Amino acid sequence: MNAPTEPILDIRGLRTVFRTRGGEITAVNGIDLTVGAGETVALVGESGSGKSVTSLSVMRLLTRNIGSIAAGSIHFRSKDGRSRDLAVLDEQQMRQIRGDDIGMVFQEPMSSLNPVFTIGDQISEPLRVHRNAARKSAMEAAITLLEQVGIPDARRRAGQYPHELSGGMRQRATIAMALACDPTLLIADEPTTALDVTIQAQILDLLLKLQRERGMGVLFVTHNLGVVAEIAHRVAVMYAGRIVEQGPVAEVFRNPRHPYTLGLLASMPKLGEATRLKQDGQKLAAIPGVVPSLANMPGGCAFSPRCRFAIGACQAGVPMLESVDAVHQSRCIRWQEVGQ
Amino acid sequence: MTATPFISVRDLAKHYVSRGTRLNILEGISFDIAKGEVVGLVGESGSGKTTIGRSVLRLVEPSAGSVKFDGTELTTLSSAQMRRTRPRMQYIFQDPFASLSPRMTIGEILTEGLKIQGIGTRRQRVDRARAALEQVDLPADAIHRYAHEFSGGQRQRIGIARALTLAPEFLVADEPVSALDVSIQAQVINLLRDLQQRLGLTMLFISHDLAVVEYICDRVIVLYLGRIMEIAPSADLYARPQHPYTRALLSAIPSPDPDAPRNRQILKGDIPSLANPPSGCVFRTRCPNALEACAGVAPQLRQVAPGHYKACIRDDLN
Ligand SMILES: Nc1ncnc2c1ncn2[C@@H]1O[C@H](COP(=O)(O)OP(=O)(O)OP(=O)(O)O)[C@@H](O)[C@H]1O
Ligand SMILES: Nc1ncnc2c1ncn2[C@@H]1O[C@H](COP(=O)(O)OP(=O)(O)OP(=O)(O)O)[C@@H](O)[C@H]1O
Ligand code: SF4
Ligand SMILES: [Mg+2]
Ligand SMILES: [Mg+2]
């Protein structure tokens, strides 16, 4: 798991805002994030922390007239080696990139599948659009892709409609669709959240295998820390629109340096541990309080109202992302005392 | 199984007829719950957890079988008798958003059940609502506010408070923390365990998350396609799972521990359709240990250790 040298995705200072009835809210507030070729980076955090808005910003799929990129750049290196700032491309240029250089998989497979077309038609569509492939050869390629994502009896399945497939098989089909044009970057937003654990295990295994075979970069959005440990090289933990900690997964999970990451890891019930906790009459370590509303953010460190390490200085200003070491950063002024 | 169970379910079955096909949603479901015990019901989506929970409270009518509550057979009670028994057993829903009326104040939501049952004066009912809010650690002024003013975790607390106002002895909690973020989930799990111990509640705790179940339950029932695969005391089930399905389920759970061994056992294929379930053991089409004999008769639950039952013909697995 060597860190690759040059990132294919390089996000700097990304700020994404929404116009709402209550005024403008900043959903993503100055994010720096890179994904290297062949690297899987997980974006993790609670509901509303800005994970999906980050990935939608990269794909430029924010709701028009409501959401917009207010600052920052999103440099992306496409297959031809060109690096461009996605933040300023027009829709025409973005359309060439989406589905060709960047593949996308979402939580709900039905949202990316059209109920009135067969699975085979939908997987071959990106090949016809981006590669000018003829109908017949595109369909053959689609069948091969279905085989690669582990769908048995692929030829017959290609002729079926989405509702004739199980949830797990539909998610495999959307993965096949995302991979049709051999993208360099795959963006997967909670691709296994709606699935049962035994099916989730199948899909994670598939994504790991495909990523290795193809050397893609993957931006993987999830709220499940277990899934992160399973699939990612690096992790960025988000809280209220900011990255509060990032680094290699093993390093961050073994040695968390932000109180929020520490709290998240502790509050997650872990197999085998509960029996011991119960016997010792101990409780799960919950994080007190609730996530602040974006319209009403606390001053200084956004985590301070819930943080057991908080001191007066935490309210003075938003903490900087400080280096724990060359590859590990924490946005906490007391990171040296956290996790000691 | 215990000598004098508080809840006793025997050969519970439920079928629906859908487009001319008979679907056996549940078959041969038998288990007991002792007074003050928390029993977990785990299984994947569609395995029949909610249908069991609702059948036990007779919120759906079972197709066959018996459900005894504190010695009384519920399946044959008249609706008037059932109404009198209802307050003693309550249901907590998964979705804290859908299950609270947006047009009622929290006070109205909390006193509604008491009012329907004709319990107490208005004043007394409000007092009970206040006490319930205190039990779930919500501020007393919540009583005048509306559900939309609360976060997901707070709404789930309101759902729990609503169940508590009637001072029930038995709770069916259906995925009560599944819709919550981890940090909030832990708060609600701790609250439920606290209340259960303080009030001596008997509980059927439904979840698809085996780690949550381990933390809160004394015993666990593992369900697959509407059939019980395994029943065991929690500590025993997690340390020594016996059924191949339980083993696969446990190994499929991703661990956040970077040092945990990654030797996941991955089940092949999909959960079969209820319209066309496999013969014999319903798990055999995905089971890594299936033999030809598994297609024969459906295995019965057999005791393999004290209080530990499994429905699998193989005894040679270890
Ligand atoms: N179209 C929109 N209009 C207004 N606000 C929005 C819109 N989309 C997202 N937001 C706000 O942006 C914030 C971040 O949302 P986002 O969807 O990125 O969260 P998330 O981390 O993906 O959460 P989840 O785990 O629930 O998917 C939220 O507060 C959300 O309410
Ligand atoms: N009214 C009904 N008519 C037909 N089938 C039904 C009906 N209610 C439930 N079912 C089916 O019964 C099966 C069991 O459903 P149930 O809701 O009990 O599962 P569950 O284990 O609670 O699943 P989940 O984890 O998704 O909540 C499913 O296949 C479901 O589609
Ligand atoms: S900066 Fe202060 S309040 Fe914020 S996480 Fe660190 S210790 Fe806690
Ligand atoms: Mg999201
Ligand atoms: Mg259910």
XYZ file of C-alpha atoms and ligand atoms in Angstrom:
730
model
C 0.000 0.000 0.000
C 2.565 2.577 -1.098
C 1.421 6.151 -1.374
C 1.397 7.041 -5.053
C 3.416 10.024 -6.136
C 1.171 12.273 -8.178
C -2.500 12.658 -7.292
C -5.144 12.263 -9.972
C -7.541 14.305 -7.873
C -6.300 17.341 -5.989
C -8.909 19.370 -4.120
C -7.735 22.655 -2.583
C -9.718 24.967 -0.342
C -13.072 23.717 -1.606
C -16.003 25.658 -0.221
C -19.539 24.725 -1.285
C -22.568 26.745 -0.272
C -26.335 26.347 -0.507
C -28.942 29.048 -0.724
C -31.739 28.058 1.631
C -34.806 29.876 2.917
C -32.958 30.603 6.142
C -30.026 32.159 4.234
C -26.779 30.840 2.845
C -25.200 27.805 4.497
C -21.675 26.515 4.001
C -21.905 22.736 3.685
C -18.254 22.208 2.786
C -15.850 24.656 4.336
C -12.336 24.692 2.936
C -11.442 21.116 2.154
C -8.029 19.925 0.953
C -8.011 16.354 -0.251
C -6.047 14.277 -2.738
C -6.577 10.866 -4.304
C -3.639 9.151 -5.970
C -3.751 6.682 -8.859
C -4.487 3.263 -7.424
C -5.368 4.752 -4.058
C -8.647 4.468 -2.147
C -9.483 7.425 0.051
C -12.462 7.199 2.389
C -14.493 10.194 3.433
C -16.192 9.388 6.714
C -18.412 11.340 9.096
C -21.918 11.646 10.449
C -25.033 12.490 8.535
C -24.890 16.056 7.252
C -21.140 16.456 7.677
C -20.680 17.222 3.966
C -19.452 13.934 2.501
C -21.938 13.786 -0.367
C -21.666 17.502 -1.056
C -17.902 17.045 -1.448
C -18.348 14.227 -3.959
C -21.156 16.055 -5.778
C -18.904 19.112 -6.011
C -16.203 17.024 -7.705
C -18.711 15.653 -10.193
C -20.335 19.093 -10.533
C -23.724 17.600 -9.817
C -24.877 20.165 -7.241
C -28.492 21.248 -7.619
C -28.427 24.186 -10.043
C -29.275 27.609 -8.602
C -29.202 26.229 -5.058
C -25.768 24.749 -4.500
C -22.538 26.202 -5.836
C -18.786 26.074 -5.428
C -17.887 29.360 -3.753
C -14.123 28.891 -3.549
C -11.296 26.488 -4.230
C -10.059 24.283 -7.020
C -10.575 20.640 -8.002
C -7.697 19.575 -10.219
C -8.306 16.294 -11.986
C -5.939 14.450 -14.304
C -7.875 12.708 -17.061
C -6.802 9.655 -19.068
C -5.024 11.747 -21.684
C -2.785 13.106 -18.902
C -4.279 16.600 -18.975
C -4.926 18.230 -15.615
C -7.918 20.550 -15.441
C -9.785 22.396 -12.713
C -13.229 20.790 -12.615
C -14.538 23.709 -10.562
C -14.498 25.961 -13.616
C -15.379 23.582 -16.466
C -18.667 24.060 -18.291
C -21.411 21.445 -18.373
C -20.454 20.315 -21.877
C -16.886 19.520 -20.750
C -18.095 17.901 -17.540
C -20.375 15.610 -19.497
C -17.360 14.260 -21.364
C -15.590 13.538 -18.112
C -18.474 11.967 -16.209
C -18.933 8.325 -17.096
C -15.664 8.314 -19.045
C -12.781 9.545 -16.865
C -14.795 9.490 -13.664
C -17.181 6.643 -12.816
C -19.878 7.057 -10.197
C -21.755 4.679 -7.905
C -24.421 5.810 -5.453
C -26.147 4.374 -2.390
C -29.413 3.572 -4.096
C -28.739 1.614 -7.315
C -32.225 2.398 -8.589
C -31.332 6.111 -8.711
C -28.698 5.438 -11.372
C -30.663 2.811 -13.291
C -33.464 3.644 -15.670
C -36.420 1.300 -15.117
C -37.470 1.236 -18.782
C -34.162 0.117 -20.322
C -32.499 -3.283 -20.017
C -29.383 -3.671 -17.900
C -27.321 -4.424 -21.006
C -28.507 -1.277 -22.795
C -27.637 0.878 -19.815
C -24.163 -0.550 -19.369
C -23.382 -0.216 -23.048
C -24.620 3.362 -23.217
C -21.439 5.054 -21.924
C -19.466 3.062 -24.515
C -21.725 4.270 -27.310
C -21.667 7.863 -26.071
C -17.989 8.220 -25.178
C -16.436 5.659 -27.541
C -18.797 5.696 -30.496
C -19.023 1.935 -30.099
C -21.455 0.125 -32.362
C -24.547 -1.262 -30.669
C -23.542 -4.894 -31.018
C -19.958 -4.582 -29.818
C -21.057 -2.317 -26.954
C -23.515 -5.015 -25.866
C -20.795 -7.673 -25.964
C -18.587 -5.412 -23.854
C -21.478 -4.919 -21.407
C -21.852 -8.674 -21.020
C -18.130 -9.015 -20.324
C -18.413 -6.249 -17.703
C -21.351 -8.013 -16.055
C -19.210 -11.137 -15.835
C -16.364 -9.132 -14.304
C -18.621 -7.792 -11.564
C -19.671 -11.341 -10.750
C -23.168 -11.559 -12.181
C -23.882 -15.174 -13.089
C -25.575 -15.905 -16.393
C -24.548 -12.441 -17.635
C -25.963 -12.746 -21.145
C -29.473 -13.441 -19.876
C -29.216 -10.757 -17.166
C -28.185 -8.183 -19.777
C -31.608 -8.577 -21.360
C -33.465 -8.018 -18.080
C -34.844 -4.838 -16.518
C -33.597 -3.409 -13.196
C -36.656 -4.555 -11.230
C -35.890 -8.164 -12.148
C -32.593 -8.030 -10.218
C -31.946 -8.211 -6.465
C -30.513 -5.182 -4.657
C -27.014 -6.624 -4.596
C -27.144 -7.503 -8.286
C -28.383 -4.026 -9.170
C -25.448 -2.517 -7.312
C -23.125 -4.815 -9.276
C -24.778 -3.586 -12.475
C -24.236 0.079 -11.563
C -20.602 -0.724 -10.812
C -20.306 -2.339 -14.252
C -21.833 0.802 -15.759
C -19.429 3.069 -13.863
C -16.455 1.017 -15.057
C -17.517 0.660 -18.696
C -15.139 3.326 -20.023
C -12.261 2.352 -17.737
C -12.271 5.488 -15.551
C -9.170 6.608 -13.666
C -11.292 7.760 -10.745
C -14.293 6.037 -9.196
C -16.492 8.024 -6.826
C -18.622 5.726 -4.684
C -21.089 7.373 -2.282
C -22.271 4.869 0.351
C -22.396 2.073 -2.251
C -23.085 -0.649 0.328
C -25.154 1.215 2.920
C -28.501 -0.047 1.612
C -27.305 -3.650 1.391
C -27.327 -6.525 3.852
C -23.996 -7.352 5.489
C -23.427 -10.565 3.571
C -24.091 -8.714 0.305
C -22.013 -5.738 1.476
C -19.098 -8.125 2.004
C -19.488 -9.332 -1.598
C -19.535 -5.798 -3.025
C -16.553 -4.596 -0.958
C -14.611 -7.634 -2.077
C -15.516 -6.875 -5.683
C -14.502 -3.212 -5.408
C -11.164 -4.160 -3.838
C -10.460 -6.616 -6.619
C -11.461 -4.219 -9.418
C -9.467 -1.411 -7.904
C -6.342 -3.561 -7.777
C -6.806 -4.893 -11.299
C -7.415 -1.502 -12.845
C -5.299 0.723 -10.636
C -8.123 3.245 -10.302
C -8.222 5.980 -7.717
C -11.316 5.627 -5.551
C -13.066 8.270 -3.455
C -15.239 6.221 -1.136
C -17.909 7.952 0.956
C -19.244 6.076 3.975
C -20.298 6.588 7.582
C -19.145 3.092 8.558
C -15.690 2.962 10.152
C -15.560 -0.796 9.676
C -16.036 -0.378 5.937
C -13.262 2.230 5.904
C -10.808 -0.182 7.528
C -11.823 -2.848 5.046
C -11.405 -0.852 1.855
C -9.363 2.342 2.145
C -5.686 3.281 2.234
C -6.306 6.721 3.621
C -9.197 8.272 5.524
C -10.463 11.818 5.940
C -12.831 12.329 8.874
C -15.367 15.118 8.345
C -17.252 17.078 10.960
C -19.607 19.960 10.170
C -18.167 20.629 6.707
C -14.477 20.385 7.577
C -11.888 17.641 7.557
C -10.892 17.279 11.203
C -8.412 14.442 10.831
C -6.757 12.596 7.983
C -4.056 10.066 7.345
C -3.425 6.407 6.542
C -6.311 4.295 7.886
C -4.233 2.067 10.143
C -2.434 5.076 11.588
C -5.587 7.141 12.227
C -7.566 4.254 13.709
C -4.720 3.017 15.885
C -3.638 6.440 16.993
C -6.527 8.909 16.587
C -5.474 12.479 17.327
C -8.786 14.281 17.119
C -11.316 13.913 19.940
C -14.111 13.373 17.418
C -12.354 10.448 15.721
C -11.490 9.049 19.134
C -15.154 9.381 20.192
C -16.481 7.830 16.988
C -14.228 4.803 17.338
C -15.152 4.379 20.991
C -18.907 4.739 20.492
C -19.073 2.037 17.849
C -20.156 -1.302 19.325
C -17.540 -3.864 18.317
C -18.089 -7.573 18.005
C -16.713 -9.517 20.915
C -16.156 -6.405 23.001
C -19.750 -5.999 24.180
C -19.704 -9.194 26.193
C -16.679 -7.896 28.064
C -18.218 -4.445 28.598
C -21.396 -6.050 29.912
C -19.511 -8.281 32.309
C -17.592 -5.269 33.626
C -20.848 -3.302 33.966
C -19.467 -0.685 31.586
C -21.294 1.480 29.109
C -20.593 2.285 25.506
C -18.610 5.492 25.274
C -21.162 7.785 23.658
C -20.299 11.293 22.447
C -22.617 13.646 24.363
C -24.808 16.212 22.604
C -25.694 16.542 18.944
C -24.061 17.702 15.717
C -24.462 21.501 15.427
C -26.717 22.906 12.738
C -24.844 24.521 9.841
C -27.025 27.592 10.186
C -25.951 28.009 13.782
C -22.336 26.959 14.180
C -20.478 27.356 17.443
C -17.524 29.743 17.290
C -14.027 28.295 17.176
C -13.769 24.527 17.003
C -17.146 23.181 15.812
C -16.706 20.102 17.984
C -16.013 22.066 21.175
C -19.560 21.848 22.693
C -19.261 18.032 22.671
C -15.571 17.704 23.358
C -14.195 16.447 26.648
C -10.795 17.949 25.874
C -12.178 21.457 25.241
C -10.560 24.423 26.965
C -11.154 28.170 26.640
C -8.692 28.510 23.773
C -10.776 26.118 21.623
C -13.385 28.834 21.150
C -10.871 31.460 20.066
C -10.751 30.487 16.407
C -11.169 27.542 14.063
C -8.169 25.276 14.730
C -5.720 24.734 11.874
C -5.069 21.302 10.427
C -1.829 20.505 12.254
C 0.665 17.818 11.306
C 0.943 14.886 13.683
C 3.562 13.489 11.343
C 4.324 13.656 7.624
C 1.109 11.830 6.619
C -1.275 12.405 9.524
C -3.085 15.665 10.370
C -5.507 16.761 13.075
C -7.592 19.915 13.389
C -7.337 20.083 17.160
C -5.213 22.429 19.225
C -4.733 19.715 21.831
C -3.872 16.831 19.494
C -0.744 16.078 21.462
C -2.802 15.227 24.536
C -5.523 13.357 22.620
C -5.144 9.605 22.569
C -2.358 9.623 25.133
C -35.702 -22.964 27.558
C -36.818 -21.364 30.820
C -39.267 -22.986 33.236
C -41.869 -20.220 33.498
C -41.458 -18.010 30.478
C -43.079 -14.580 30.440
C -43.441 -14.773 26.666
C -43.820 -18.107 24.982
C -44.074 -18.473 21.219
C -44.809 -21.877 19.687
C -44.839 -22.888 16.027
C -45.688 -19.403 14.915
C -46.321 -19.181 11.188
C -47.322 -16.403 8.858
C -48.100 -16.622 5.200
C -49.310 -14.160 2.660
C -50.735 -14.888 -0.734
C -49.213 -12.622 -3.345
C -50.317 -12.865 -6.996
C -51.574 -16.381 -6.502
C -48.342 -17.571 -4.846
C -48.291 -18.507 -1.201
C -45.367 -16.931 0.628
C -44.348 -18.623 3.874
C -42.927 -15.563 5.599
C -42.478 -17.363 8.925
C -42.434 -21.044 9.700
C -42.113 -23.001 12.923
C -40.999 -20.063 15.061
C -40.687 -21.131 18.724
C -38.921 -19.292 21.530
C -39.381 -18.124 25.105
C -38.485 -14.914 26.886
C -38.113 -14.944 30.664
C -39.300 -12.033 32.776
C -36.720 -9.248 32.702
C -34.801 -10.876 29.880
C -33.695 -9.139 26.674
C -33.771 -11.350 23.623
C -32.301 -10.198 20.330
C -33.751 -11.061 16.940
C -31.232 -10.728 14.131
C -31.325 -11.476 10.442
C -30.997 -9.797 7.095
C -33.614 -7.674 5.404
C -36.792 -9.617 4.686
C -35.930 -12.441 7.077
C -39.148 -11.772 9.017
C -37.957 -9.903 12.129
C -40.650 -7.241 12.043
C -43.320 -9.815 11.241
C -42.343 -11.800 14.347
C -42.313 -8.676 16.521
C -45.692 -7.575 15.286
C -47.197 -11.065 15.477
C -46.130 -11.423 19.098
C -48.044 -8.238 19.955
C -50.833 -9.300 17.600
C -50.396 -6.191 15.512
C -50.553 -8.672 12.639
C -52.579 -11.873 12.904
C -50.405 -14.990 12.854
C -51.530 -17.685 10.399
C -50.850 -20.425 12.926
C -49.217 -21.052 16.259
C -49.487 -19.827 19.807
C -48.271 -16.731 21.634
C -48.555 -16.735 25.405
C -48.044 -13.532 27.366
C -47.734 -14.006 31.131
C -49.712 -17.221 30.819
C -52.494 -15.809 28.617
C -52.936 -17.084 25.065
C -53.067 -13.917 22.951
C -54.024 -15.380 19.599
C -57.545 -16.245 20.738
C -58.342 -13.118 22.792
C -61.340 -11.044 21.747
C -60.579 -7.517 20.635
C -61.973 -6.130 23.910
C -59.721 -8.421 25.936
C -56.812 -7.558 23.677
C -57.409 -3.844 24.232
C -57.133 -4.340 27.981
C -53.869 -6.267 27.611
C -52.272 -3.843 25.114
C -50.884 -1.265 27.581
C -48.741 -3.977 29.172
C -46.831 -4.425 25.903
C -45.474 -1.703 23.671
C -43.776 -1.386 20.303
C -40.899 1.013 19.533
C -40.510 1.797 15.863
C -37.361 2.058 13.778
C -38.114 5.345 12.134
C -38.194 8.214 14.638
C -39.266 10.519 11.818
C -42.282 8.705 10.453
C -43.690 7.458 13.747
C -44.316 10.833 15.419
C -47.206 12.978 14.229
C -46.004 16.383 12.997
C -49.215 18.096 14.089
C -49.190 17.060 17.746
C -47.083 18.526 20.529
C -44.779 16.103 22.320
C -47.127 16.370 25.305
C -50.084 15.263 23.175
C -48.051 12.423 21.678
C -46.980 11.179 25.095
C -50.442 11.319 26.692
C -52.389 9.919 23.733
C -52.059 6.273 24.768
C -53.130 7.022 28.342
C -56.106 8.991 27.067
C -57.227 6.169 24.775
C -56.949 3.759 27.695
C -58.865 6.210 29.898
C -56.077 6.259 32.438
C -55.854 9.158 34.942
C -57.014 12.746 34.861
C -55.556 15.233 32.426
C -53.215 16.490 35.132
C -52.041 12.978 36.023
C -51.443 12.159 32.378
C -49.285 15.257 31.931
C -47.348 14.300 35.051
C -46.693 10.863 33.603
C -45.530 12.422 30.334
C -43.121 14.667 32.292
C -41.780 11.664 34.178
C -41.276 9.752 30.924
C -39.355 12.679 29.414
C -37.134 12.731 32.448
C -36.507 9.003 32.122
C -35.194 9.490 28.594
C -33.119 12.571 29.546
C -35.129 15.143 27.620
C -35.871 18.603 29.054
C -39.344 19.075 30.565
C -40.120 21.972 28.207
C -40.080 19.501 25.321
C -43.693 18.854 26.209
C -44.854 21.995 24.395
C -42.730 21.517 21.299
C -43.195 19.583 18.047
C -41.285 16.553 16.740
C -39.634 18.448 13.871
C -37.821 20.626 16.397
C -35.806 17.628 17.574
C -32.840 15.730 16.162
C -33.042 12.063 15.154
C -31.649 10.811 18.446
C -34.008 13.031 20.423
C -36.976 11.829 18.391
C -36.049 8.256 19.133
C -35.983 9.197 22.833
C -39.479 10.620 22.408
C -40.568 7.322 20.826
C -39.167 5.473 23.826
C -40.832 7.905 26.261
C -44.150 7.317 24.500
C -43.818 3.577 25.040
C -42.908 4.122 28.706
C -45.896 6.316 29.665
C -48.100 3.231 29.760
C -45.695 1.521 32.178
C -45.393 -1.573 29.997
C -43.838 -4.844 31.141
C -42.857 -6.007 27.674
C -41.282 -3.986 24.863
C -40.701 -4.912 21.254
C -38.014 -2.537 20.003
C -37.822 -2.786 16.206
C -34.437 -1.481 14.990
C -34.628 1.399 17.490
C -31.146 2.710 16.686
C -30.671 1.757 13.035
C -31.562 5.187 11.678
C -29.148 7.000 13.998
C -25.537 8.085 13.561
C -22.994 6.069 15.570
C -22.263 8.723 18.178
C -25.996 9.194 18.823
C -26.704 5.475 18.514
C -24.457 4.807 21.502
C -26.422 7.329 23.599
C -29.730 5.627 22.810
C -28.344 2.107 23.326
C -27.042 3.111 26.751
C -30.406 4.677 27.587
C -32.351 1.565 26.560
C -30.108 -0.694 28.611
C -30.356 1.598 31.594
C -34.151 1.749 31.455
C -34.406 -1.975 30.919
C -32.348 -2.662 34.031
C -33.967 0.007 36.179
C -37.533 -0.906 35.253
C -36.934 -4.638 34.908
C -38.402 -4.588 31.408
C -38.724 -7.694 29.295
C -37.670 -6.952 25.748
C -37.550 -8.359 22.242
C -34.833 -6.333 20.533
C -34.871 -6.470 16.742
C -31.771 -5.494 14.792
C -29.681 -6.392 11.801
C -26.568 -5.185 13.638
C -25.006 -8.067 15.531
C -22.634 -5.847 17.485
C -25.495 -3.762 18.880
C -27.376 -6.932 19.779
C -24.382 -8.370 21.588
C -24.203 -5.287 23.741
C -27.856 -5.170 24.762
C -29.185 -8.749 24.722
C -28.982 -11.722 27.065
C -29.898 -14.196 24.353
C -30.010 -14.028 20.576
C -32.201 -15.622 17.911
C -30.723 -15.778 14.394
C -33.261 -15.768 11.593
C -32.865 -16.610 7.912
C -35.701 -16.553 5.413
C -38.353 -16.764 8.125
C -36.811 -19.740 9.926
C -34.760 -19.831 13.123
C -31.194 -20.976 12.460
C -29.735 -20.625 15.940
C -30.622 -19.547 19.485
C -28.005 -19.048 22.175
C -26.971 -16.942 25.165
C -25.130 -13.880 23.782
C -21.706 -14.662 25.186
C -21.891 -18.198 23.818
C -23.218 -17.198 20.401
C -20.493 -14.666 19.723
C -17.682 -16.802 21.079
C -18.879 -20.105 19.630
C -21.341 -19.643 16.771
C -22.542 -23.074 15.648
C -24.669 -22.536 12.574
C -22.842 -21.893 9.270
C -25.129 -18.910 8.629
C -24.332 -17.273 11.974
C -20.645 -17.799 11.321
C -20.887 -16.173 7.894
C -22.950 -13.303 9.263
C -20.424 -12.602 12.004
C -17.495 -12.778 9.637
C -19.167 -10.393 7.171
C -19.183 -7.514 9.663
C -16.360 -5.137 8.798
C -14.170 -4.354 11.799
C -12.670 -0.903 12.359
C -9.681 -2.505 14.057
C -6.763 -2.229 11.619
C -5.114 -5.177 13.345
C -8.120 -7.498 13.022
C -7.460 -10.473 10.762
C -9.082 -9.962 7.355
C -10.113 -13.500 6.651
C -13.663 -12.750 5.742
C -15.766 -15.627 4.625
C -17.896 -14.396 1.758
C -21.206 -16.076 1.078
C -21.992 -16.622 -2.559
C -25.234 -15.667 -4.201
C -28.367 -13.947 -3.006
C -31.005 -14.654 -0.402
C -33.521 -16.921 -2.173
C -37.014 -15.755 -2.934
C -39.775 -16.657 -0.467
C -41.916 -17.581 -3.447
C -39.520 -20.383 -4.206
C -37.581 -21.339 -1.057
C -35.016 -24.140 -1.198
C -36.173 -27.549 -0.002
C -34.754 -28.856 3.255
C -32.513 -26.317 4.932
C -33.379 -22.894 3.480
C -29.756 -21.781 3.863
C -28.249 -24.647 1.853
C -28.026 -22.728 -1.464
C -25.485 -20.354 0.092
C -24.014 -22.619 2.724
C -20.316 -23.432 2.393
C -20.907 -26.663 4.342
C -23.994 -27.990 2.567
C -24.260 -31.722 1.877
C -26.705 -33.542 -0.338
C -28.725 -34.496 2.728
C -29.357 -30.810 3.470
C -31.872 -30.724 0.607
C -33.957 -33.399 2.310
C -35.897 -32.329 5.378
C -35.786 -28.950 7.117
C -33.466 -29.385 10.128
C -35.096 -28.965 13.534
C -33.558 -26.891 16.324
C -31.380 -29.156 18.454
C -29.588 -28.346 21.678
C -25.811 -28.391 21.169
C -24.738 -26.808 24.475
C -26.702 -25.598 27.501
C -29.350 -23.211 26.155
C -27.679 -23.234 22.744
C -29.756 -24.550 19.830
C -29.028 -24.845 16.135
C -30.971 -25.965 13.083
C -28.258 -27.691 11.074
C -27.693 -31.377 10.470
C -23.929 -31.149 10.570
C -22.239 -31.915 13.867
C -18.785 -32.347 12.427
C -18.030 -28.664 11.849
C -15.504 -26.874 13.949
N -29.747 20.672 -2.068
C -29.462 21.132 -0.836
N -30.034 22.241 -0.369
C -29.745 22.708 0.872
N -28.883 22.131 1.706
C -28.271 21.014 1.307
C -28.520 20.450 0.022
N -27.777 19.333 -0.116
C -27.102 19.200 1.050
N -27.390 20.211 1.893
C -26.845 20.398 3.250
O -25.456 20.215 3.239
C -25.020 19.555 4.404
C -24.139 18.395 4.051
O -24.916 17.410 3.383
P -24.324 16.070 2.787
O -25.396 15.487 1.940
O -23.015 16.313 2.162
O -24.119 15.196 4.088
P -23.505 13.738 4.190
O -22.267 13.857 4.984
O -23.412 13.118 2.840
O -24.589 13.029 5.088
P -25.317 11.591 4.942
O -24.457 10.648 5.733
O -26.622 11.823 5.629
O -25.430 11.252 3.498
C -26.275 19.150 5.163
O -26.464 20.021 6.239
C -27.372 19.300 4.162
O -28.560 19.682 4.788
N -48.400 -7.578 3.910
C -47.487 -8.330 3.290
N -47.770 -8.979 2.147
C -46.834 -9.735 1.531
N -45.587 -9.907 1.978
C -45.239 -9.275 3.108
C -46.155 -8.459 3.830
N -45.518 -7.968 4.918
C -44.262 -8.438 4.873
N -44.092 -9.227 3.790
C -42.851 -9.942 3.424
O -42.450 -10.699 4.539
C -41.042 -10.823 4.570
C -40.547 -10.476 5.935
O -40.758 -9.091 6.155
P -40.309 -8.365 7.489
O -40.684 -6.934 7.358
O -40.811 -9.109 8.663
O -38.736 -8.522 7.414
P -37.602 -7.864 8.326
O -36.721 -8.975 8.760
O -38.222 -7.016 9.374
O -36.822 -6.974 7.259
P -36.119 -5.542 7.403
O -34.782 -5.804 8.006
O -36.006 -5.101 5.987
O -37.007 -4.674 8.234
C -40.508 -9.935 3.464
O -40.190 -10.731 2.358
C -41.683 -9.033 3.148
O -41.634 -8.630 1.812
S -9.803 22.079 19.448
Fe -10.498 21.926 21.565
S -12.687 21.591 21.409
Fe -11.814 21.194 19.370
S -11.433 19.032 19.368
Fe -9.552 19.954 20.076
S -9.737 19.998 22.310
Fe -11.755 19.580 21.508
Mg -24.444 11.507 1.906
Mg -38.125 -4.927 9.808
